[in-house]
């Protein structure tokens, strides 16, 4: 769960205004050509509070960046219960070949957007949620015959000890083939299995080109090769029968010790839109939430996960960020942005005096931003349908040198120079390298 505290002392200065930075924009093509030179200058440059010497730098192969807008989890896309069911059957056969015949699929697939029908429903909503089993929800036959269709986006799902597979708003939300769960005494549904809560993190990095090697069940493989393998697998993973504006990409790496001298890569996965990734908070000791102290974007940013026990195979994938299920509109296009070094200067000025940071990485990301914090919405429906703006930003991931257990994200808007921060509490004692 998220923890939100007010820490105004950490955020003393605002970023520069659009007027102050607009004249310093550099064309993206020029920036790409000189990016390596600029990063070397940053490594050698001395800041009062930033050390770039060992930072990971990355900039995408793009010619333009965009301002995006969407309404949270709102889409004009619709599909019928039969289409949803047929698609989940197809995905079951592809991801779990031979596991179920047609009769078994008809029993296992349940529509989770309906009310439970196979047991007496309690008046207490929390008792209902805690006690509900997936088999309490209707099969396709019940869903149709009992007139339970209340949405234009039916959500079929399988969840048991052998299989987890879920569609949400017409997109593959996640699956788990059970490899990691079978290495433990876990006996629950694969949907709820969380490897980060069970296996210790032994190494973590945002350097996707690292040559550090670990032994998987299939043999030794470097982080760089594993990331390339995972990205290739994810790019070929069919997520929907409609065309989507994104594809999943690995953004950082956690290495888990899973026993027997073997390790597994547990990747943080984010959306990539037209060549550039979205930001998401770093994974910690759970896949389903983050703990943070301050977030001036008001959006937090929980990404997805992908687990690799064998090279070239993703045994678990799950991503549930609202951007996936929303209709996205481009409202502006940019072919020139603030240079990285200028963004680094803005970051250094922005940070509180007396704090020093090791820069883990400086990368380009899309950052979702809302006007209000979740606590400022008076109605649930207003929050659920809030308007979100997405801005291209430089992301500086910072690790304080005088304290542990925290990561600082500083975002500098690539067009206006406005600065945002996200301060995350990390429970794992393994630092990023």
CSV table of C-alpha atoms in Angstrom, one decimal:
chain,number,residue,atom,x,y,z
A,1,UNK,CA,0.0,0.0,0.0
A,2,UNK,CA,1.1,3.6,-0.4
A,3,UNK,CA,2.1,5.8,2.4
A,4,UNK,CA,1.8,9.5,1.8
A,5,UNK,CA,3.5,12.1,4.1
A,6,UNK,CA,4.2,15.8,3.6
A,7,UNK,CA,7.8,16.6,3.4
A,8,UNK,CA,8.0,20.3,2.3
A,9,UNK,CA,11.6,20.7,3.5
A,10,UNK,CA,12.8,18.3,0.8
A,11,UNK,CA,11.2,20.3,-2.0
A,12,UNK,CA,12.3,23.9,-1.6
A,13,UNK,CA,12.8,25.2,-5.1
A,14,UNK,CA,10.5,25.0,-8.2
A,15,UNK,CA,11.8,24.3,-11.7
A,16,UNK,CA,12.4,27.1,-14.2
A,17,UNK,CA,9.5,28.5,-16.2
A,18,UNK,CA,8.7,27.7,-19.8
A,19,UNK,CA,9.8,31.2,-20.8
A,20,UNK,CA,13.2,30.7,-19.2
A,21,UNK,CA,14.0,27.5,-20.9
A,22,UNK,CA,12.2,27.6,-24.3
A,23,UNK,CA,15.1,29.4,-26.1
A,24,UNK,CA,17.5,26.6,-25.0
A,25,UNK,CA,15.8,23.8,-26.7
A,26,UNK,CA,17.9,21.5,-28.9
A,27,UNK,CA,16.7,19.4,-31.8
A,28,UNK,CA,16.2,15.8,-30.9
A,29,UNK,CA,18.4,14.6,-33.9
A,30,UNK,CA,21.3,16.9,-32.8
A,31,UNK,CA,20.9,15.7,-29.2
A,32,UNK,CA,21.0,12.0,-30.2
A,33,UNK,CA,24.2,12.6,-32.2
A,34,UNK,CA,26.0,14.3,-29.4
A,35,UNK,CA,24.5,12.3,-26.5
A,36,UNK,CA,27.6,10.2,-25.7
A,37,UNK,CA,29.7,13.4,-25.6
A,38,UNK,CA,27.2,15.1,-23.3
A,39,UNK,CA,27.1,12.1,-20.9
A,40,UNK,CA,30.9,12.1,-20.7
A,41,UNK,CA,30.9,15.8,-19.7
A,42,UNK,CA,28.4,15.0,-17.0
A,43,UNK,CA,30.6,12.1,-15.7
A,44,UNK,CA,33.5,14.5,-15.4
A,45,UNK,CA,31.6,17.5,-14.1
A,46,UNK,CA,31.5,18.3,-10.4
A,47,UNK,CA,28.1,19.3,-8.9
A,48,UNK,CA,27.6,20.3,-5.2
A,49,UNK,CA,25.1,17.5,-4.7
A,50,UNK,CA,25.2,15.1,-7.7
A,51,UNK,CA,27.7,12.5,-8.7
A,52,UNK,CA,27.3,11.2,-12.3
A,53,UNK,CA,30.5,9.2,-12.4
A,54,UNK,CA,28.8,5.7,-12.5
A,55,UNK,CA,25.4,6.7,-13.9
A,56,UNK,CA,23.6,4.8,-16.6
A,57,UNK,CA,22.5,7.0,-19.5
A,58,UNK,CA,20.0,6.2,-22.2
A,59,UNK,CA,18.0,8.1,-24.8
A,60,UNK,CA,15.6,6.5,-27.3
A,61,UNK,CA,16.0,6.3,-31.1
A,62,UNK,CA,13.2,8.8,-31.7
A,63,UNK,CA,12.7,11.9,-33.9
A,64,UNK,CA,9.8,13.3,-32.0
A,65,UNK,CA,8.2,13.3,-28.6
A,66,UNK,CA,4.6,14.0,-27.6
A,67,UNK,CA,2.3,15.5,-25.1
A,68,UNK,CA,-0.5,12.9,-24.4
A,69,UNK,CA,-3.8,13.1,-22.6
A,70,UNK,CA,-6.2,10.4,-21.4
A,71,UNK,CA,-9.1,9.9,-19.0
A,72,UNK,CA,-8.2,7.2,-16.5
A,73,UNK,CA,-9.4,3.7,-17.6
A,74,UNK,CA,-11.9,5.2,-20.1
A,75,UNK,CA,-12.2,3.7,-23.6
A,76,UNK,CA,-14.7,3.5,-26.5
A,77,UNK,CA,-13.6,0.0,-27.2
A,78,UNK,CA,-16.2,-2.7,-26.7
A,79,UNK,CA,-16.4,-6.5,-27.2
A,80,UNK,CA,-19.0,-9.1,-26.6
A,81,UNK,CA,-18.9,-11.9,-24.0
A,82,UNK,CA,-18.4,-14.5,-26.8
A,83,UNK,CA,-15.5,-12.5,-28.2
A,84,UNK,CA,-13.9,-12.2,-24.8
A,85,UNK,CA,-14.4,-15.9,-24.1
A,86,UNK,CA,-13.0,-17.0,-27.4
A,87,UNK,CA,-10.0,-14.8,-27.0
A,88,UNK,CA,-9.2,-16.2,-23.6
A,89,UNK,CA,-9.6,-19.7,-24.9
A,90,UNK,CA,-7.1,-18.9,-27.6
A,91,UNK,CA,-4.6,-17.4,-25.1
A,92,UNK,CA,-5.1,-20.4,-22.8
A,93,UNK,CA,-4.1,-22.8,-25.6
A,94,UNK,CA,-1.0,-20.7,-26.5
A,95,UNK,CA,0.3,-20.0,-23.0
A,96,UNK,CA,-0.8,-23.2,-21.4
A,97,UNK,CA,-0.8,-25.8,-24.2
A,98,UNK,CA,-2.6,-29.0,-23.4
A,99,UNK,CA,-3.7,-27.9,-19.9
A,100,UNK,CA,-7.5,-27.8,-20.6
A,101,UNK,CA,-9.9,-29.3,-23.1
A,102,UNK,CA,-12.9,-27.4,-24.3
A,103,UNK,CA,-15.1,-28.7,-21.5
A,104,UNK,CA,-12.6,-27.8,-18.8
A,105,UNK,CA,-12.1,-24.3,-20.2
A,106,UNK,CA,-15.9,-23.8,-20.1
A,107,UNK,CA,-15.7,-24.6,-16.4
A,108,UNK,CA,-12.6,-22.7,-15.5
A,109,UNK,CA,-13.2,-19.4,-17.3
A,110,UNK,CA,-15.3,-17.1,-15.1
A,111,UNK,CA,-16.5,-13.6,-15.8
A,112,UNK,CA,-15.2,-11.4,-13.0
A,113,UNK,CA,-17.1,-8.2,-14.0
A,114,UNK,CA,-20.4,-9.8,-12.8
A,115,UNK,CA,-21.7,-10.3,-9.3
A,116,UNK,CA,-21.1,-13.7,-7.7
A,117,UNK,CA,-24.0,-16.1,-8.6
A,118,UNK,CA,-22.9,-19.4,-7.2
A,119,UNK,CA,-23.3,-18.6,-3.5
A,120,UNK,CA,-25.3,-16.4,-1.2
A,121,UNK,CA,-24.0,-12.8,-1.3
A,122,UNK,CA,-23.4,-11.1,2.0
A,123,UNK,CA,-24.7,-7.6,2.6
A,124,UNK,CA,-21.3,-6.7,4.0
A,125,UNK,CA,-19.2,-5.7,1.0
A,126,UNK,CA,-15.8,-6.4,2.6
A,127,UNK,CA,-16.9,-9.8,3.8
A,128,UNK,CA,-18.1,-10.5,0.3
A,129,UNK,CA,-14.8,-9.5,-1.3
A,130,UNK,CA,-12.7,-11.5,1.3
A,131,UNK,CA,-14.9,-14.6,1.1
A,132,UNK,CA,-15.5,-14.7,-2.7
A,133,UNK,CA,-13.9,-17.5,-4.7
A,134,UNK,CA,-13.4,-17.3,-8.4
A,135,UNK,CA,-15.8,-20.2,-8.9
A,136,UNK,CA,-18.6,-18.1,-7.4
A,137,UNK,CA,-18.5,-16.0,-10.5
A,138,UNK,CA,-20.5,-17.0,-13.6
A,139,UNK,CA,-19.4,-19.2,-16.5
A,140,UNK,CA,-20.1,-17.9,-20.0
A,141,UNK,CA,-23.3,-20.0,-20.1
A,142,UNK,CA,-24.5,-18.4,-16.8
A,143,UNK,CA,-23.3,-15.0,-17.9
A,144,UNK,CA,-25.5,-15.2,-21.0
A,145,UNK,CA,-28.5,-17.1,-19.7
A,146,UNK,CA,-29.0,-15.2,-16.5
A,147,UNK,CA,-28.6,-11.8,-18.2
A,148,UNK,CA,-25.6,-10.8,-16.1
A,149,UNK,CA,-23.9,-8.7,-18.8
A,150,UNK,CA,-23.7,-5.3,-17.2
A,151,UNK,CA,-20.6,-3.9,-19.0
A,152,UNK,CA,-19.5,-3.5,-22.6
A,153,UNK,CA,-16.1,-4.8,-21.6
A,154,UNK,CA,-16.5,-8.4,-20.2
A,155,UNK,CA,-13.5,-9.6,-18.1
A,156,UNK,CA,-13.0,-13.4,-18.3
A,157,UNK,CA,-10.4,-14.9,-16.0
A,158,UNK,CA,-8.9,-18.3,-14.9
A,159,UNK,CA,-7.2,-18.4,-11.5
A,160,UNK,CA,-6.3,-21.6,-9.7
A,161,UNK,CA,-3.2,-23.5,-8.5
A,162,UNK,CA,-2.2,-24.4,-12.1
A,163,UNK,CA,-3.1,-21.4,-14.2
A,164,UNK,CA,-3.6,-17.7,-13.9
A,165,UNK,CA,-4.8,-15.8,-17.1
A,166,UNK,CA,-6.8,-12.6,-17.1
A,167,UNK,CA,-8.3,-10.2,-19.7
A,168,UNK,CA,-9.3,-6.7,-18.6
A,169,UNK,CA,-10.8,-4.1,-20.9
A,170,UNK,CA,-9.9,-6.2,-23.9
A,171,UNK,CA,-6.2,-6.6,-23.0
A,172,UNK,CA,-4.2,-9.4,-21.5
A,173,UNK,CA,-3.7,-8.1,-18.0
A,174,UNK,CA,-1.5,-11.0,-16.9
A,175,UNK,CA,-0.7,-14.7,-16.7
A,176,UNK,CA,1.4,-17.1,-14.6
A,177,UNK,CA,2.6,-20.5,-15.7
A,178,UNK,CA,3.7,-21.4,-12.1
A,179,UNK,CA,7.4,-22.1,-12.4
A,180,UNK,CA,8.4,-20.0,-9.5
A,181,UNK,CA,5.4,-21.0,-7.3
A,182,UNK,CA,6.3,-24.7,-7.8
A,183,UNK,CA,9.7,-24.0,-6.2
A,184,UNK,CA,8.0,-23.2,-2.9
A,185,UNK,CA,5.3,-24.7,-0.7
A,186,UNK,CA,2.8,-22.2,-2.0
A,187,UNK,CA,-0.7,-23.8,-2.5
A,188,UNK,CA,-2.9,-20.8,-3.3
A,189,UNK,CA,-4.0,-19.3,-6.6
A,190,UNK,CA,-1.3,-18.3,-9.0
A,191,UNK,CA,-2.9,-14.9,-9.4
A,192,UNK,CA,-1.9,-14.0,-5.8
A,193,UNK,CA,1.6,-15.5,-5.9
A,194,UNK,CA,4.3,-12.8,-5.5
A,195,UNK,CA,7.9,-13.9,-6.0
A,196,UNK,CA,9.2,-10.7,-4.4
A,197,UNK,CA,7.6,-11.6,-1.1
A,198,UNK,CA,9.2,-15.1,-1.0
A,199,UNK,CA,12.6,-15.0,-2.8
A,200,UNK,CA,15.4,-12.7,-1.6
A,201,UNK,CA,16.6,-9.9,-4.0
A,202,UNK,CA,20.4,-10.4,-4.4
A,203,UNK,CA,21.1,-7.8,-7.1
A,204,UNK,CA,19.3,-4.9,-8.8
A,205,UNK,CA,20.2,-2.5,-11.5
A,206,UNK,CA,18.7,-0.1,-14.1
A,207,UNK,CA,21.7,-0.7,-16.4
A,208,UNK,CA,20.1,-2.8,-19.1
A,209,UNK,CA,23.5,-3.3,-20.8
A,210,UNK,CA,25.2,-4.8,-17.8
A,211,UNK,CA,27.4,-7.8,-18.5
A,212,UNK,CA,27.0,-9.2,-15.0
A,213,UNK,CA,26.0,-12.9,-15.3
A,214,UNK,CA,23.7,-15.1,-13.3
A,215,UNK,CA,22.8,-18.8,-13.5
A,216,UNK,CA,19.2,-19.5,-14.6
A,217,UNK,CA,17.7,-23.0,-14.9
A,218,UNK,CA,18.7,-22.9,-18.6
A,219,UNK,CA,22.3,-21.9,-17.9
A,220,UNK,CA,24.4,-18.7,-17.4
A,221,UNK,CA,23.2,-15.5,-19.0
A,222,UNK,CA,24.2,-11.8,-18.7
A,223,UNK,CA,21.7,-9.1,-17.7
A,224,UNK,CA,22.1,-7.5,-21.1
A,225,UNK,CA,21.3,-10.7,-22.9
A,226,UNK,CA,18.4,-11.5,-20.6
A,227,UNK,CA,16.9,-8.0,-21.1
A,228,UNK,CA,17.2,-8.4,-24.9
A,229,UNK,CA,15.6,-11.8,-24.7
A,230,UNK,CA,12.8,-10.6,-22.5
A,231,UNK,CA,12.1,-7.6,-24.7
A,232,UNK,CA,11.9,-9.8,-27.8
A,233,UNK,CA,9.5,-12.2,-26.0
A,234,UNK,CA,7.3,-9.3,-24.9
A,235,UNK,CA,7.3,-7.7,-28.3
A,236,UNK,CA,5.8,-10.9,-29.7
A,237,UNK,CA,3.4,-11.5,-26.9
A,238,UNK,CA,-0.2,-11.0,-28.2
A,239,UNK,CA,-2.0,-8.7,-25.7
A,240,UNK,CA,-5.2,-8.0,-27.6
A,241,UNK,CA,-6.9,-8.6,-30.8
A,242,UNK,CA,-7.2,-4.8,-31.3
A,243,UNK,CA,-4.3,-2.6,-32.1
A,244,UNK,CA,-2.7,-1.1,-29.0
A,245,UNK,CA,-0.6,2.2,-28.9
A,246,UNK,CA,2.1,0.6,-26.8
A,247,UNK,CA,4.3,-2.4,-26.2
A,248,UNK,CA,5.8,-3.6,-22.9
A,249,UNK,CA,9.5,-3.0,-22.3
A,250,UNK,CA,11.9,-3.9,-19.5
A,251,UNK,CA,13.0,-0.8,-17.5
A,252,UNK,CA,15.0,-2.3,-14.6
A,253,UNK,CA,16.1,-5.6,-13.2
A,254,UNK,CA,15.9,-7.5,-9.9
A,255,UNK,CA,17.7,-10.8,-9.5
A,256,UNK,CA,16.1,-13.3,-7.1
A,257,UNK,CA,17.8,-16.3,-5.5
A,258,UNK,CA,15.3,-19.1,-6.1
A,259,UNK,CA,17.3,-22.1,-4.6
A,260,UNK,CA,19.4,-24.9,-6.0
A,261,UNK,CA,22.1,-22.5,-7.1
A,262,UNK,CA,19.7,-20.9,-9.6
A,263,UNK,CA,18.5,-17.3,-10.0
A,264,UNK,CA,15.6,-15.7,-11.7
A,265,UNK,CA,15.3,-12.2,-13.3
A,266,UNK,CA,12.3,-10.3,-12.1
A,267,UNK,CA,11.9,-7.4,-14.5
A,268,UNK,CA,10.1,-4.1,-14.0
A,269,UNK,CA,8.1,-3.7,-17.1
A,270,UNK,CA,6.6,-0.4,-18.5
A,271,UNK,CA,4.7,0.7,-21.5
A,272,UNK,CA,6.7,2.1,-24.5
A,273,UNK,CA,4.9,4.6,-26.6
A,274,UNK,CA,6.3,5.4,-30.1
A,275,UNK,CA,9.8,4.5,-29.0
A,276,UNK,CA,9.9,6.0,-25.5
A,277,UNK,CA,9.1,4.4,-22.2
A,278,UNK,CA,6.8,5.5,-19.4
A,279,UNK,CA,8.1,6.0,-15.9
A,280,UNK,CA,7.2,3.5,-13.2
A,281,UNK,CA,8.4,3.2,-9.6
A,282,UNK,CA,11.0,0.6,-8.8
A,283,UNK,CA,9.9,-2.8,-7.6
A,284,UNK,CA,10.7,-3.6,-4.0
A,285,UNK,CA,9.4,-6.4,-1.7
A,286,UNK,CA,6.0,-6.7,-3.4
A,287,UNK,CA,4.7,-6.5,-6.9
A,288,UNK,CA,1.3,-5.0,-6.1
A,289,UNK,CA,2.2,-1.7,-4.4
A,290,UNK,CA,4.8,0.9,-3.5
A,291,UNK,CA,5.6,3.0,-0.5
A,292,UNK,CA,6.4,6.6,-1.1
A,293,UNK,CA,7.0,9.8,0.9
A,294,UNK,CA,6.2,12.4,-1.7
A,295,UNK,CA,4.9,12.6,-5.2
A,296,UNK,CA,4.4,15.9,-7.0
A,297,UNK,CA,3.1,14.2,-10.1
A,298,UNK,CA,0.1,12.8,-8.1
A,299,UNK,CA,0.2,9.6,-10.1
A,300,UNK,CA,2.8,7.4,-8.4
A,301,UNK,CA,3.4,5.1,-11.3
A,302,UNK,CA,3.2,1.3,-10.7
A,303,UNK,CA,4.4,-0.6,-13.7
A,304,UNK,CA,4.3,-4.3,-14.5
A,305,UNK,CA,6.4,-7.4,-13.9
A,306,UNK,CA,7.9,-10.2,-16.0
A,307,UNK,CA,9.7,-13.2,-14.5
A,308,UNK,CA,12.4,-15.2,-16.3
A,309,UNK,CA,13.6,-18.5,-15.0
A,310,UNK,CA,14.9,-19.7,-18.4
A,311,UNK,CA,16.4,-17.6,-21.2
A,312,UNK,CA,13.8,-16.6,-23.8
A,313,UNK,CA,10.8,-17.5,-21.6
A,314,UNK,CA,8.6,-15.2,-19.5
A,315,UNK,CA,6.8,-17.4,-16.9
A,316,UNK,CA,4.8,-14.6,-15.3
A,317,UNK,CA,3.6,-11.3,-16.8
A,318,UNK,CA,1.3,-8.8,-15.3
A,319,UNK,CA,0.6,-5.1,-16.0
A,320,UNK,CA,-2.4,-3.2,-14.9
A,321,UNK,CA,-1.5,0.5,-15.4
A,322,UNK,CA,-4.5,2.6,-16.4
A,323,UNK,CA,-2.7,3.8,-19.6
A,324,UNK,CA,-3.2,0.4,-21.1
A,325,UNK,CA,-7.0,0.5,-20.9
A,326,UNK,CA,-7.5,4.2,-21.8
A,327,UNK,CA,-8.0,6.0,-25.1
A,328,UNK,CA,-4.9,8.2,-25.6
A,329,UNK,CA,-4.9,11.5,-27.5
A,330,UNK,CA,-1.8,13.3,-28.8
A,331,UNK,CA,-2.1,17.0,-28.1
A,332,UNK,CA,1.3,18.2,-29.1
A,333,UNK,CA,4.4,17.0,-30.9
A,334,UNK,CA,8.0,18.2,-30.2
A,335,UNK,CA,11.2,17.8,-32.3
A,336,UNK,CA,13.3,19.9,-29.9
A,337,UNK,CA,13.9,19.5,-26.1
A,338,UNK,CA,16.0,20.7,-23.2
A,339,UNK,CA,19.5,19.1,-23.4
A,340,UNK,CA,20.4,16.6,-20.7
A,341,UNK,CA,23.2,18.7,-19.2
A,342,UNK,CA,20.8,21.7,-18.7
A,343,UNK,CA,18.2,19.3,-17.1
A,344,UNK,CA,21.0,18.1,-14.8
A,345,UNK,CA,21.7,21.7,-13.8
A,346,UNK,CA,18.0,22.3,-13.0
A,347,UNK,CA,18.0,19.1,-10.9
A,348,UNK,CA,21.0,20.2,-8.9
A,349,UNK,CA,19.5,23.6,-8.2
A,350,UNK,CA,16.1,22.1,-7.3
A,351,UNK,CA,17.4,19.7,-4.6
A,352,UNK,CA,17.7,20.8,-1.0
A,353,UNK,CA,21.1,22.1,0.2
A,354,UNK,CA,23.1,19.7,2.4
A,355,UNK,CA,22.0,16.5,0.6
A,356,UNK,CA,24.3,14.6,-1.8
A,357,UNK,CA,23.3,11.9,-4.3
A,358,UNK,CA,24.8,9.2,-6.4
A,359,UNK,CA,23.1,9.4,-9.8
A,360,UNK,CA,22.0,5.9,-10.7
A,361,UNK,CA,20.6,6.8,-14.1
A,362,UNK,CA,19.6,9.7,-16.4
A,363,UNK,CA,17.0,8.6,-19.0
A,364,UNK,CA,14.1,9.9,-21.0
A,365,UNK,CA,10.6,8.9,-19.9
A,366,UNK,CA,6.9,9.8,-20.3
A,367,UNK,CA,5.5,10.9,-16.9
A,368,UNK,CA,1.8,10.9,-16.2
A,369,UNK,CA,0.7,13.9,-14.2
A,370,UNK,CA,-2.6,14.8,-12.5
A,371,UNK,CA,-3.6,18.2,-11.0
A,372,UNK,CA,-4.8,16.7,-7.7
A,373,UNK,CA,-3.7,14.1,-5.2
A,374,UNK,CA,-6.0,11.2,-4.7
A,375,UNK,CA,-7.0,12.5,-1.3
A,376,UNK,CA,-8.3,15.7,-2.9
A,377,UNK,CA,-11.1,14.0,-4.9
A,378,UNK,CA,-14.4,14.2,-3.1
A,379,UNK,CA,-16.1,11.5,-5.2
A,380,UNK,CA,-14.8,8.0,-6.2
A,381,UNK,CA,-16.2,8.3,-9.7
A,382,UNK,CA,-14.4,11.7,-10.2
A,383,UNK,CA,-11.1,10.0,-9.2
A,384,UNK,CA,-11.6,7.0,-11.3
A,385,UNK,CA,-12.3,9.2,-14.4
A,386,UNK,CA,-9.6,11.8,-13.6
A,387,UNK,CA,-7.9,13.5,-16.5
A,388,UNK,CA,-4.2,12.7,-16.9
A,389,UNK,CA,-1.6,14.6,-18.9
A,390,UNK,CA,1.6,12.8,-20.0
A,391,UNK,CA,4.8,14.9,-20.4
A,392,UNK,CA,8.2,13.9,-21.9
A,393,UNK,CA,10.7,14.3,-19.1
A,394,UNK,CA,14.3,13.7,-18.2
A,395,UNK,CA,14.4,11.2,-15.3
A,396,UNK,CA,17.2,11.4,-12.8
A,397,UNK,CA,17.2,8.4,-10.4
A,398,UNK,CA,19.1,9.4,-7.3
A,399,UNK,CA,20.4,7.4,-4.3
A,400,UNK,CA,21.2,9.5,-1.3
A,401,UNK,CA,24.8,9.0,-0.1
A,402,UNK,CA,24.1,9.9,3.6
A,403,UNK,CA,21.1,7.7,4.1
A,404,UNK,CA,19.6,4.3,3.0
A,405,UNK,CA,16.2,3.0,2.1
A,406,UNK,CA,15.2,5.8,-0.2
A,407,UNK,CA,15.3,6.6,-3.9
A,408,UNK,CA,14.6,10.0,-5.4
A,409,UNK,CA,13.2,10.4,-8.9
A,410,UNK,CA,13.6,14.0,-10.2
A,411,UNK,CA,11.7,14.7,-13.5
A,412,UNK,CA,12.5,17.7,-15.6
A,413,UNK,CA,10.0,18.5,-18.3
A,414,UNK,CA,11.9,18.4,-21.6
A,415,UNK,CA,10.0,21.4,-22.9
A,416,UNK,CA,9.2,23.7,-20.0
A,417,UNK,CA,11.9,22.8,-17.5
A,418,UNK,CA,9.3,22.3,-14.8
A,419,UNK,CA,10.5,19.9,-12.1
A,420,UNK,CA,8.7,17.1,-10.4
A,421,UNK,CA,9.8,14.7,-7.7
A,422,UNK,CA,8.9,11.2,-6.5
A,423,UNK,CA,10.5,9.9,-3.3
A,424,UNK,CA,10.2,6.2,-2.8
A,425,UNK,CA,10.9,4.2,0.3
A,426,UNK,CA,12.8,0.9,-0.4
A,427,UNK,CA,12.4,-1.9,2.1
A,428,UNK,CA,15.0,-4.2,0.5
A,429,UNK,CA,18.5,-3.7,1.8
A,430,UNK,CA,20.0,-4.4,-1.6
A,431,UNK,CA,21.1,-1.1,-3.2
A,432,UNK,CA,21.0,-0.5,-7.0
A,433,UNK,CA,24.2,-0.8,-8.9
